[in-house]
PDB file of C-alpha atoms and ligand atoms in Angstrom:
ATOM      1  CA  UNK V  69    -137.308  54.254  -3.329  1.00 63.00           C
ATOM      2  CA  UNK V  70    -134.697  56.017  -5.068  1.00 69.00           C
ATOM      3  CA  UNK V  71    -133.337  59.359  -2.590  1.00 70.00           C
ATOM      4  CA  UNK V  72    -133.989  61.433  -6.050  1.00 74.00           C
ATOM      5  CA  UNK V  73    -137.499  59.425  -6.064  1.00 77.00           C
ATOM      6  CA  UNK V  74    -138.006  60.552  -2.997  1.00 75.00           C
ATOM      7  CA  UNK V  75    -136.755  64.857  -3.465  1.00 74.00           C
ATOM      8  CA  UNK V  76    -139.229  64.678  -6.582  1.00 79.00           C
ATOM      9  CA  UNK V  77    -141.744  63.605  -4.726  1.00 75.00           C
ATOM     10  CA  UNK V  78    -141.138  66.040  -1.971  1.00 76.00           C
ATOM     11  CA  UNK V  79    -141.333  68.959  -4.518  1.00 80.00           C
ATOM     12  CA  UNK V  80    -144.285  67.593  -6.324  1.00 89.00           C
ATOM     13  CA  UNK V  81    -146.190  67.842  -3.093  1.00 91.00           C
ATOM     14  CA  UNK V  82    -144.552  71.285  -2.379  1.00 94.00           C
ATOM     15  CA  UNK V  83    -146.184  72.546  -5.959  1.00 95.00           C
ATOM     16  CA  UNK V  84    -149.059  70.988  -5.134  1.00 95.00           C
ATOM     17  CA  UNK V  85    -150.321  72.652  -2.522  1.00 95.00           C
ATOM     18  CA  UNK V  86    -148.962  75.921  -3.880  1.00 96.00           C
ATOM     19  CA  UNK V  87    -150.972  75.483  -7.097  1.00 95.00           C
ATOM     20  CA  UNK V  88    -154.274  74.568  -4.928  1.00 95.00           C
ATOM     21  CA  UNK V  89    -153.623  77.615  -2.432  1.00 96.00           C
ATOM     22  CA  UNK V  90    -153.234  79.829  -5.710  1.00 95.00           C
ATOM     23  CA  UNK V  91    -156.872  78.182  -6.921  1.00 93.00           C
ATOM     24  CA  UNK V  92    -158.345  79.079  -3.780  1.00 93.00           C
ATOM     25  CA  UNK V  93    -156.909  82.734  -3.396  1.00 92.00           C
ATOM     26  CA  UNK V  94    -158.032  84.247  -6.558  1.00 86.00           C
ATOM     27  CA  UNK V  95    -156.637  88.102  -4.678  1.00 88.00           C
ATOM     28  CA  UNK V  96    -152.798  87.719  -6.625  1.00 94.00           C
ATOM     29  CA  UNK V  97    -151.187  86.639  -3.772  1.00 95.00           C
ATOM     30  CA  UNK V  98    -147.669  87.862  -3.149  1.00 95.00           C
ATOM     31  CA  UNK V  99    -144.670  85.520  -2.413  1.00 97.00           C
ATOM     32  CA  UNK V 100    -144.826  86.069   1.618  1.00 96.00           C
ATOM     33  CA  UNK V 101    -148.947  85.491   0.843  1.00 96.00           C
ATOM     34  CA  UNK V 102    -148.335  81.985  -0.660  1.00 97.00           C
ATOM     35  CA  UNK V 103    -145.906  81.372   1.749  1.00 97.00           C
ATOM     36  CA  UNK V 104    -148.109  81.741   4.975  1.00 97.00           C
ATOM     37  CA  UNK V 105    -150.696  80.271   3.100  1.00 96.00           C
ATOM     38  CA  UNK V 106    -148.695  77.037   2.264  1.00 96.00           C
ATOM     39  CA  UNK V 107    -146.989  76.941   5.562  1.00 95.00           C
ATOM     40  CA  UNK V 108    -150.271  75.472   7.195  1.00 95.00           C
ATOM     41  CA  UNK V 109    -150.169  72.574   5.811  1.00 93.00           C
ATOM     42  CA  UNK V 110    -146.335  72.181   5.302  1.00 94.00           C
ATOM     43  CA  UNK V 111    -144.854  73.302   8.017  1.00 94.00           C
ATOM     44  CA  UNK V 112    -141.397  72.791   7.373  1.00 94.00           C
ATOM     45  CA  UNK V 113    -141.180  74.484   4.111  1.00 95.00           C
ATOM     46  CA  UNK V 114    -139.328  77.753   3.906  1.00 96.00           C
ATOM     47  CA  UNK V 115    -140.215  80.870   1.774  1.00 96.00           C
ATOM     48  CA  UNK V 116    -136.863  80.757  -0.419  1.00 96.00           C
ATOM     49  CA  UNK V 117    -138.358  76.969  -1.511  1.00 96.00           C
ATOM     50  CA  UNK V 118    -141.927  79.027  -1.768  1.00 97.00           C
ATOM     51  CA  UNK V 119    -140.303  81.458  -4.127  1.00 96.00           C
ATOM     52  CA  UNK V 120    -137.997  78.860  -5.890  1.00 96.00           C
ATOM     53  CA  UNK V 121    -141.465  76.763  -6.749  1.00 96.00           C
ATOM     54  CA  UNK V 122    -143.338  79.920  -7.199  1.00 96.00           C
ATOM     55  CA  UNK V 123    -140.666  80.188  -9.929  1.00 96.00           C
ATOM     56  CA  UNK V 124    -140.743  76.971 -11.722  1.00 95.00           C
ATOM     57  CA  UNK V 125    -144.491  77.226 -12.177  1.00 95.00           C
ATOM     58  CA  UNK V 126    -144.539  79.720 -13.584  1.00 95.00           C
ATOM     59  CA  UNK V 127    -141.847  78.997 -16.261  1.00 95.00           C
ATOM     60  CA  UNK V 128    -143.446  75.832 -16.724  1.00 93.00           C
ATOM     61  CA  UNK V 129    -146.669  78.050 -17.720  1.00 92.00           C
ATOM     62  CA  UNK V 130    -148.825  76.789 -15.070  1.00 92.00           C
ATOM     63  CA  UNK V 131    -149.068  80.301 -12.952  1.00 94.00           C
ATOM     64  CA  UNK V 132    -148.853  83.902 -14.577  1.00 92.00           C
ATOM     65  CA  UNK V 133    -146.678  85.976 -12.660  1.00 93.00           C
ATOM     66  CA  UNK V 134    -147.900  89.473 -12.346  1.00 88.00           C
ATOM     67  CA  UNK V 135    -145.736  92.200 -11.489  1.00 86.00           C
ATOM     68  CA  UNK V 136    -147.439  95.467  -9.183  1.00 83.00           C
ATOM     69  CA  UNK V 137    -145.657  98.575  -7.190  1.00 81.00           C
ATOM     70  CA  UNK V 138    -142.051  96.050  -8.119  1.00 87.00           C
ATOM     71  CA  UNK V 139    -143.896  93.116  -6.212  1.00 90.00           C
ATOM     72  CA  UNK V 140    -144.314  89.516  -7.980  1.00 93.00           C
ATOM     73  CA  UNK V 141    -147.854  88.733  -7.799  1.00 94.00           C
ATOM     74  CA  UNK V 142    -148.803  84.965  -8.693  1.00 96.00           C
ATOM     75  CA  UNK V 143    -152.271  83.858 -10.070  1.00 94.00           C
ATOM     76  CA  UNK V 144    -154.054  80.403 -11.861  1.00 92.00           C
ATOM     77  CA  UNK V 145    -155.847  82.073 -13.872  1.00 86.00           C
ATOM     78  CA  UNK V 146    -155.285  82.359 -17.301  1.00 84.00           C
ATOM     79  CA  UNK V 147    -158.812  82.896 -18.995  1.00 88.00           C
ATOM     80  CA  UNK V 148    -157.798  86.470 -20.375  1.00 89.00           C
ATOM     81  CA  UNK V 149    -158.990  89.129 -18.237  1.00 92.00           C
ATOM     82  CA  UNK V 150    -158.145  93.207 -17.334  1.00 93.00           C
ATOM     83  CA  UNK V 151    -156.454  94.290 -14.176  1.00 93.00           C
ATOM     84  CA  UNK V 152    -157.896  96.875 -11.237  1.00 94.00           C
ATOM     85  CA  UNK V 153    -154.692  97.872  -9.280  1.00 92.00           C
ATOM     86  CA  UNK V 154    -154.429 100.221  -6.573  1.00 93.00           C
ATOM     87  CA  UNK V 155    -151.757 102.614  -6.599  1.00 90.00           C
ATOM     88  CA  UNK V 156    -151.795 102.909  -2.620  1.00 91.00           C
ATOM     89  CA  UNK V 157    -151.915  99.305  -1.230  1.00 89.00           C
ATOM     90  CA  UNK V 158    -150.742  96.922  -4.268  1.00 87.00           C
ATOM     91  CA  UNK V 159    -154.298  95.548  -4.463  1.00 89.00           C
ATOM     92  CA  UNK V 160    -155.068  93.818  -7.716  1.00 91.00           C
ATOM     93  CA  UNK V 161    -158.194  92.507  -8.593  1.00 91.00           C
ATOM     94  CA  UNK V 162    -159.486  90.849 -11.691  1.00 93.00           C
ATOM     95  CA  UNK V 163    -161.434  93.028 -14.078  1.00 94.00           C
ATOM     96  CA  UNK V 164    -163.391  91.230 -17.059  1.00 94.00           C
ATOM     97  CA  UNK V 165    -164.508  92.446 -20.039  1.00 94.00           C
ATOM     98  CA  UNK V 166    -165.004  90.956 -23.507  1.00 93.00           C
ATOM     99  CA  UNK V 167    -165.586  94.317 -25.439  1.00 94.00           C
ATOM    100  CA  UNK V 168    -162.461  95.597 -24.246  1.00 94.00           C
ATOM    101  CA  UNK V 169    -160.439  92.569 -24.977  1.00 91.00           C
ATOM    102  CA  UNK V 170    -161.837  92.303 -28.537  1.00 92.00           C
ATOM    103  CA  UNK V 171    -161.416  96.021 -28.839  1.00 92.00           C
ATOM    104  CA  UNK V 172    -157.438  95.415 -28.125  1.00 91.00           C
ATOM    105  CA  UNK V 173    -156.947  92.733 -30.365  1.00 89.00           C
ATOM    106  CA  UNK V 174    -158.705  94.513 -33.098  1.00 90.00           C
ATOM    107  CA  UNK V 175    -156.401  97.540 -32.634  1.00 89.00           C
ATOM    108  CA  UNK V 176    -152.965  94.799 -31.937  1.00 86.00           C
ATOM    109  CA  UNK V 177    -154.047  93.075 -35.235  1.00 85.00           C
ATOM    110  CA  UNK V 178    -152.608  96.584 -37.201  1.00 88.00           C
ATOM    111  CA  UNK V 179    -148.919  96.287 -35.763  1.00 89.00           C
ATOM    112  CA  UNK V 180    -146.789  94.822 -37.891  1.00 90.00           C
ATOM    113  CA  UNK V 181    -144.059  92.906 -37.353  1.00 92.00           C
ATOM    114  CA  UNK V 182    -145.204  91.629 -34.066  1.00 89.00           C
ATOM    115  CA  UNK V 183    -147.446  88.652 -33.460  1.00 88.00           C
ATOM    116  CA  UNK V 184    -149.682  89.075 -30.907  1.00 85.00           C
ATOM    117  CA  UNK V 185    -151.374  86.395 -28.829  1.00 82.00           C
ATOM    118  CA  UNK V 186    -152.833  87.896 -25.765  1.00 82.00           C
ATOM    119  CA  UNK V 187    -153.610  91.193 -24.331  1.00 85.00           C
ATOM    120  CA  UNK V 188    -154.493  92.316 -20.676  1.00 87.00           C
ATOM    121  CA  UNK V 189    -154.916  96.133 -19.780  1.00 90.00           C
ATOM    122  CA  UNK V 190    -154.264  97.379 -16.284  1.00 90.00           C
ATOM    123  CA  UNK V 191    -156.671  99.928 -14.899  1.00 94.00           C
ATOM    124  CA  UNK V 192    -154.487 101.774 -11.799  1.00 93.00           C
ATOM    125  CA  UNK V 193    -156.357 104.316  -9.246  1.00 95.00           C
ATOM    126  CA  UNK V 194    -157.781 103.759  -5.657  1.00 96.00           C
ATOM    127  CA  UNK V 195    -159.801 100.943  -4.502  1.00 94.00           C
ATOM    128  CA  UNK V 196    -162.638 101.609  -2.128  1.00 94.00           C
ATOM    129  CA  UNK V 197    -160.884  99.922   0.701  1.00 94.00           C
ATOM    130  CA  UNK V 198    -158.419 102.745   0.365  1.00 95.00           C
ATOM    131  CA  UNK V 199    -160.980 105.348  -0.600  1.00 94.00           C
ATOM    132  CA  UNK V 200    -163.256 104.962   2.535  1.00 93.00           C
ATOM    133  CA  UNK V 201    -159.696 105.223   5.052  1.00 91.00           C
ATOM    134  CA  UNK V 202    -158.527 108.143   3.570  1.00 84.00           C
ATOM    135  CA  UNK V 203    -162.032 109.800   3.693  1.00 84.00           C
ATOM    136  CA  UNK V 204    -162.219 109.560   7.346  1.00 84.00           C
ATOM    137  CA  UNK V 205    -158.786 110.236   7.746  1.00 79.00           C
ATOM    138  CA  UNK V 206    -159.500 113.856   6.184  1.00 70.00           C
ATOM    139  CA  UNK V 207    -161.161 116.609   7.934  1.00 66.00           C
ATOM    140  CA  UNK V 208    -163.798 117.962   5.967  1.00 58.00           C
ATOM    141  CA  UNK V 209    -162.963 121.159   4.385  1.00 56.00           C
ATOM    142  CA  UNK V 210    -163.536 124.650   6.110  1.00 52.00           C
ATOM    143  CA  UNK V 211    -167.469 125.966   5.891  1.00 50.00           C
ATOM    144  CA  UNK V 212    -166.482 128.789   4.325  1.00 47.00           C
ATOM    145  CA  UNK V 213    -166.581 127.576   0.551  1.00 45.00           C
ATOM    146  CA  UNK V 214    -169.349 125.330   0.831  1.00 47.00           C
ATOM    147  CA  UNK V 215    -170.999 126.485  -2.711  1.00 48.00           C
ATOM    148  CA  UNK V 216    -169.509 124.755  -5.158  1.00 44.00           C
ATOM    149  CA  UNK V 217    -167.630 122.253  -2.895  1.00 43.00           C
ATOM    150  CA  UNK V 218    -168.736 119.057  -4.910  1.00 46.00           C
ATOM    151  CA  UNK V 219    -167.379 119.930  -8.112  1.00 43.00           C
ATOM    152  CA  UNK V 220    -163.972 121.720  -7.002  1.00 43.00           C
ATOM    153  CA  UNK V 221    -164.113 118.139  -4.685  1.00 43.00           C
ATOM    154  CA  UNK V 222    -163.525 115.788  -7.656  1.00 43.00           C
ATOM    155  CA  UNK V 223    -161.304 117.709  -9.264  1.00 43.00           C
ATOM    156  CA  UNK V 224    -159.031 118.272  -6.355  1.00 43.00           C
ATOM    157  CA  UNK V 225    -158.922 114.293  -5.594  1.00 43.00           C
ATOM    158  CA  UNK V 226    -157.896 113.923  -9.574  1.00 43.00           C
ATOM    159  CA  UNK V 227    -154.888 116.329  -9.104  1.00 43.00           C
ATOM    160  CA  UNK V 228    -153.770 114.753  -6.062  1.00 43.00           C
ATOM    161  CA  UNK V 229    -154.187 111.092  -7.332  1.00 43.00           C
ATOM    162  CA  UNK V 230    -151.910 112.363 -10.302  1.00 43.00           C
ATOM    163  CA  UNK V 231    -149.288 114.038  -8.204  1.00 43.00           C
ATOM    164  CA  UNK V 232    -148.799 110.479  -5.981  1.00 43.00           C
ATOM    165  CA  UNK V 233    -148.950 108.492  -9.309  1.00 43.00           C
ATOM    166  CA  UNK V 234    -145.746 110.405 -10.446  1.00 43.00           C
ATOM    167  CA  UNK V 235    -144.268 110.285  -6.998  1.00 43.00           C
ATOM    168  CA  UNK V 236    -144.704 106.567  -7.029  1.00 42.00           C
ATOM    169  CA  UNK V 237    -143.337 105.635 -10.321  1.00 42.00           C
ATOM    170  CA  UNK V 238    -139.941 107.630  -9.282  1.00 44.00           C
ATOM    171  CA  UNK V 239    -140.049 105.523  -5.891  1.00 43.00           C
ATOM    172  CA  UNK V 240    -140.153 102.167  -8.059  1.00 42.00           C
ATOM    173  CA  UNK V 241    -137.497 103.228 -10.370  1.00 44.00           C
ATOM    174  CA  UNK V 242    -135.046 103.304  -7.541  1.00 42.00           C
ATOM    175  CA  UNK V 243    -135.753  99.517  -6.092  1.00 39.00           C
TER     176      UNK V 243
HETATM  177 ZN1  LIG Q  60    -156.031 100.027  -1.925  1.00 91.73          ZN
HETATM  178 ZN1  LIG Q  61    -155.771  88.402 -12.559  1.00 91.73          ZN
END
């Protein structure tokens, strides 16, 4: 065998197990994700040749590289789908919905100028992991204004979601 026989080889495995780690972890792993992930099973593979393969595949159109918070997120998944992302730990799940996809094409279909071929919308809040930490982080308010506490409660966590949102998005125009 040819040495360049045997360097393909090596990367073909490499890609390999990347793409069937990505099949398996549906979550949009990040780069240092894939890496541990991969690492199992080939040890001696380092997380710049992770990144490098991370890379190809994805130019070669057989990963979709998603970006969140200024972190590359990776995925095999390419039936079209909607995106749940939470502003406060960079966790992105799938969302799926037909009607809305339709509904976006419908409304793409009136630009002009612009061929469109796919659409994916990107839903950003707080997922319940966060949610439920933050709510027993919080001491309950004072008993005093008990009254009308659950609708002054929603609006309150709306303001404050809003006010981190725009902190957030300076924080990621700096990096
Ligand atoms: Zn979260
Ligand atoms: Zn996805």
């Amino acid at each position: 065998m040819k040495p360049t026989e045997k360097a393909d080889m090596k990367y073909t495995n490499q890609r390999v197990e990347i793409l069937a780690f990505l099949r398996d972890h549906d979550g949009h792993p990040t780069v240092d994700e894939v890496y541990d992930g991969v690492r199992k099973k080939l040890t001696r593979i380092s997380k710049a040749t992770v990144y490098k393969n991370l890379k190809f595949l994805t130019e070669k159109g057989l990963l979709e590289e998603v970006n969140v918070k200024g972190v590359s997120r990776f995925e095999a998944n390419f039936i079209p789908h909607h995106h749940l992302i939470c502003r406060e730990c960079g966790r992105m799940e799938d969302f799926n919905s037909e009607q809305l996809l339709d509904y976006s094409m419908k409304i793409a279909e009136e630009i002009e100028g612009f061929t469109i071929v796919s659409t994916s919308t990107n839903f950003y809040g707080v997922c319940k992991k966060c949610k439920e930490s933050k709510e027993s982080e919080e001491p309950k308010e004072s008993e005093g204004s008990k009254e009308s506490e659950e609708s002054e409660e929603s609006e309150e966590s709306e303001e404050s979601e809003e006010s981190e949102e725009s902190e957030e998005s300076e924080e990621s125009e700096e990096t």
